[in-house]
Short mmCIF file of C-alpha atoms in Angstrom, two decimals:
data_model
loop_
_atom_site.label_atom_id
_atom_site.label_comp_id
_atom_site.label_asym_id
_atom_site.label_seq_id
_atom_site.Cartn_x
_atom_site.Cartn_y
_atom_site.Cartn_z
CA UNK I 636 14.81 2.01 9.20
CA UNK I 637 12.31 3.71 6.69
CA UNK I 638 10.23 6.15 8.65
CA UNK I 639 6.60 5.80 6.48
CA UNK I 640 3.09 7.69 7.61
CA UNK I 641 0.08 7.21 5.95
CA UNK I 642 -3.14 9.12 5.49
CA UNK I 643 -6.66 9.29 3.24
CA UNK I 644 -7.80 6.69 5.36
CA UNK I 645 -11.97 7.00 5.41
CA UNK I 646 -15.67 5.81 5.03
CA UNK I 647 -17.05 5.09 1.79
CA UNK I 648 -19.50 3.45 -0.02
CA UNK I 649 -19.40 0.20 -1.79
CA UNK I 650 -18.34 1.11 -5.70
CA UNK I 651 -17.01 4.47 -4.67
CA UNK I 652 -13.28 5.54 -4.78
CA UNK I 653 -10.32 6.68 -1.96
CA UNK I 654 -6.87 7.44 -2.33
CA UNK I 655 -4.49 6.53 0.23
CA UNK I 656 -0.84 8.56 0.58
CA UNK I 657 2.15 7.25 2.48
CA UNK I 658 5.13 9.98 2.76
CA UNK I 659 8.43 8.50 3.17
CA UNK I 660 11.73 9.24 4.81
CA UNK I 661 13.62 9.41 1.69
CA UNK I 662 17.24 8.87 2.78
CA UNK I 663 16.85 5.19 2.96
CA UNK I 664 14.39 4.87 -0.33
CA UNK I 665 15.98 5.62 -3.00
CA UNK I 666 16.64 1.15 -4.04
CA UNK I 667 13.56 -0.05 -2.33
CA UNK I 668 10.61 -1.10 -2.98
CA UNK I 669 7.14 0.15 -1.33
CA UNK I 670 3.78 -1.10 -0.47
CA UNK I 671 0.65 -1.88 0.44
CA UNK I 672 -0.78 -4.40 3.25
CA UNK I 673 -4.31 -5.11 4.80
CA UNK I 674 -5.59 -6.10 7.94
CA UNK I 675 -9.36 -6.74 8.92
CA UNK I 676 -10.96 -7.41 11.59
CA UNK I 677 -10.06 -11.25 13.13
CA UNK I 678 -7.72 -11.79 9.63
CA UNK I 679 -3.95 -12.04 9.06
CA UNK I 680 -2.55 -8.97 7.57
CA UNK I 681 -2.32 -9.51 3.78
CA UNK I 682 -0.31 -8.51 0.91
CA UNK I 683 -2.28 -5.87 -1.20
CA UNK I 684 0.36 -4.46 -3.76
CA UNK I 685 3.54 -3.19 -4.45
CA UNK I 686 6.09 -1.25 -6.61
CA UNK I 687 9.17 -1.70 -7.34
CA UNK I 688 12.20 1.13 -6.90
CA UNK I 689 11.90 2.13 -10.56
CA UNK I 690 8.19 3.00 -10.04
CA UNK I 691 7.76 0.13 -13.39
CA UNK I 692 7.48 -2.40 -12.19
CA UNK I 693 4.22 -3.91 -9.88
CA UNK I 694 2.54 -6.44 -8.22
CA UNK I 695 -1.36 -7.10 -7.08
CA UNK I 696 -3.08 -9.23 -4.64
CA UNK I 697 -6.20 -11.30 -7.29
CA UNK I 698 -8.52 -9.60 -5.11
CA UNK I 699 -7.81 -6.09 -5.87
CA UNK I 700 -6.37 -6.23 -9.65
CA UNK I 701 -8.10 -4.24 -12.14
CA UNK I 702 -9.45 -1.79 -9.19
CA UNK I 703 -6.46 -0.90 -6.99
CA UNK I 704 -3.69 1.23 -8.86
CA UNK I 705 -0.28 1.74 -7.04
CA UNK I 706 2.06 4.35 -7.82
CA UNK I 707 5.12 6.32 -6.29
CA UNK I 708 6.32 9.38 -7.07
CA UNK I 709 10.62 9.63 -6.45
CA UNK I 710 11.48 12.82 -6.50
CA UNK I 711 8.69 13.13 -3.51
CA UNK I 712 9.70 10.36 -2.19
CA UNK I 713 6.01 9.37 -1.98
CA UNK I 714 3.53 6.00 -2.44
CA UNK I 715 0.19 6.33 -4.06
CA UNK I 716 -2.97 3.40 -4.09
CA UNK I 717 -5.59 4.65 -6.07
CA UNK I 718 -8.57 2.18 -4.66
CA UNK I 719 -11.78 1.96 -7.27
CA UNK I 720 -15.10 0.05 -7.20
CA UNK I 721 -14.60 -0.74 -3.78
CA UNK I 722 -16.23 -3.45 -1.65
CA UNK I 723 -17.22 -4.08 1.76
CA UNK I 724 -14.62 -6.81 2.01
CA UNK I 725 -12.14 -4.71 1.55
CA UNK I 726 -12.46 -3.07 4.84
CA UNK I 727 -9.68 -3.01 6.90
CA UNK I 728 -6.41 -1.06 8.17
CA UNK I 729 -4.10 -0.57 5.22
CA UNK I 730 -0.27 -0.06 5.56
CA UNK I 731 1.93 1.41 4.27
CA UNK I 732 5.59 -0.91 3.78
CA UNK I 733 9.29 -1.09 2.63
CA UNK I 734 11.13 -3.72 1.32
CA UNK I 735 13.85 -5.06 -1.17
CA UNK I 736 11.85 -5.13 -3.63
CA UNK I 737 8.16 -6.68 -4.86
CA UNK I 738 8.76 -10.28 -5.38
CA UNK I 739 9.83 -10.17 -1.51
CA UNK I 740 7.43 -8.10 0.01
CA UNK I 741 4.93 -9.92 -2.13
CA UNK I 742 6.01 -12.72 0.23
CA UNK I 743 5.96 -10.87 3.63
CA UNK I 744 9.45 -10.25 3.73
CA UNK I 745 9.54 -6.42 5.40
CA UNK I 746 12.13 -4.03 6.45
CA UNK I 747 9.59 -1.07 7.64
CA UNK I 748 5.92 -0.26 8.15
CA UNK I 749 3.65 2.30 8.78
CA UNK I 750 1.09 3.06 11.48
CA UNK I 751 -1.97 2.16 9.72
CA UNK I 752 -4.62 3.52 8.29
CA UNK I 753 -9.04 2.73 8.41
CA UNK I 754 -10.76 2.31 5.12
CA UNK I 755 -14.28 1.47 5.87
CA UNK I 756 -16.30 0.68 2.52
CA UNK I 757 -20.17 0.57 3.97
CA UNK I 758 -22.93 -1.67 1.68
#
């Protein structure tokens, strides 16, 4: 199992920017895809984006494309969502996740997660 910990977690205000970081275990990375889940308050947790194990190719929840970037870096073994123009409905605890790759994960289909991280995006 992928051992993934996130940070930059934080408070923010609506239309401002964060950047969240997830460091990865990379012995068990190196064909699988990573990303990015939400959970607010009293909601399911939801698919937010992900990238494949090339670092090409990606996938976006409607609700964040055009404003969320994902990225990974390999040789750090390390996942990247830049987060612009945010909103207050995009509060919530963001995860960081490993799969097989996006079209899967896309579809909730997970092999690891992280421990979570707050993003609270104040009006």
């Amino acid at each position: 199992q992928v051992q993934l910990l996130e940070s930059g977690g934080g408070l923010v205000q609506a239309g401002g920017s964060l950047t969240l970081s997830c460091e990865a275990d990379g012995r068990y990375l190196r064909n699988s895809a990573l990303g990015w889940f939400r959970q607010a308050p009293g909601k399911e947790r939801e698919f937010v984006a992900a990238i494949d194990w090339s670092g090409i190719n990606t996938n976006y929840a409607d609700s964040v494309k055009g404003r969320f970037t994902i990225s990974r870096e390999r040789a750090k073994n390390s996942l990247s969502l830049q987060m612009n123009s945010l909103k207050p409905e995009d509060t919530a605890v963001y995860y960081c996740a490993a799969g097989s790759t996006t079209a899967t994960m896309t579809s909730g289909e997970i092999g690891s997660w992280g421990q979570g991280t707050q993003v609270t995006v104040s009006s």
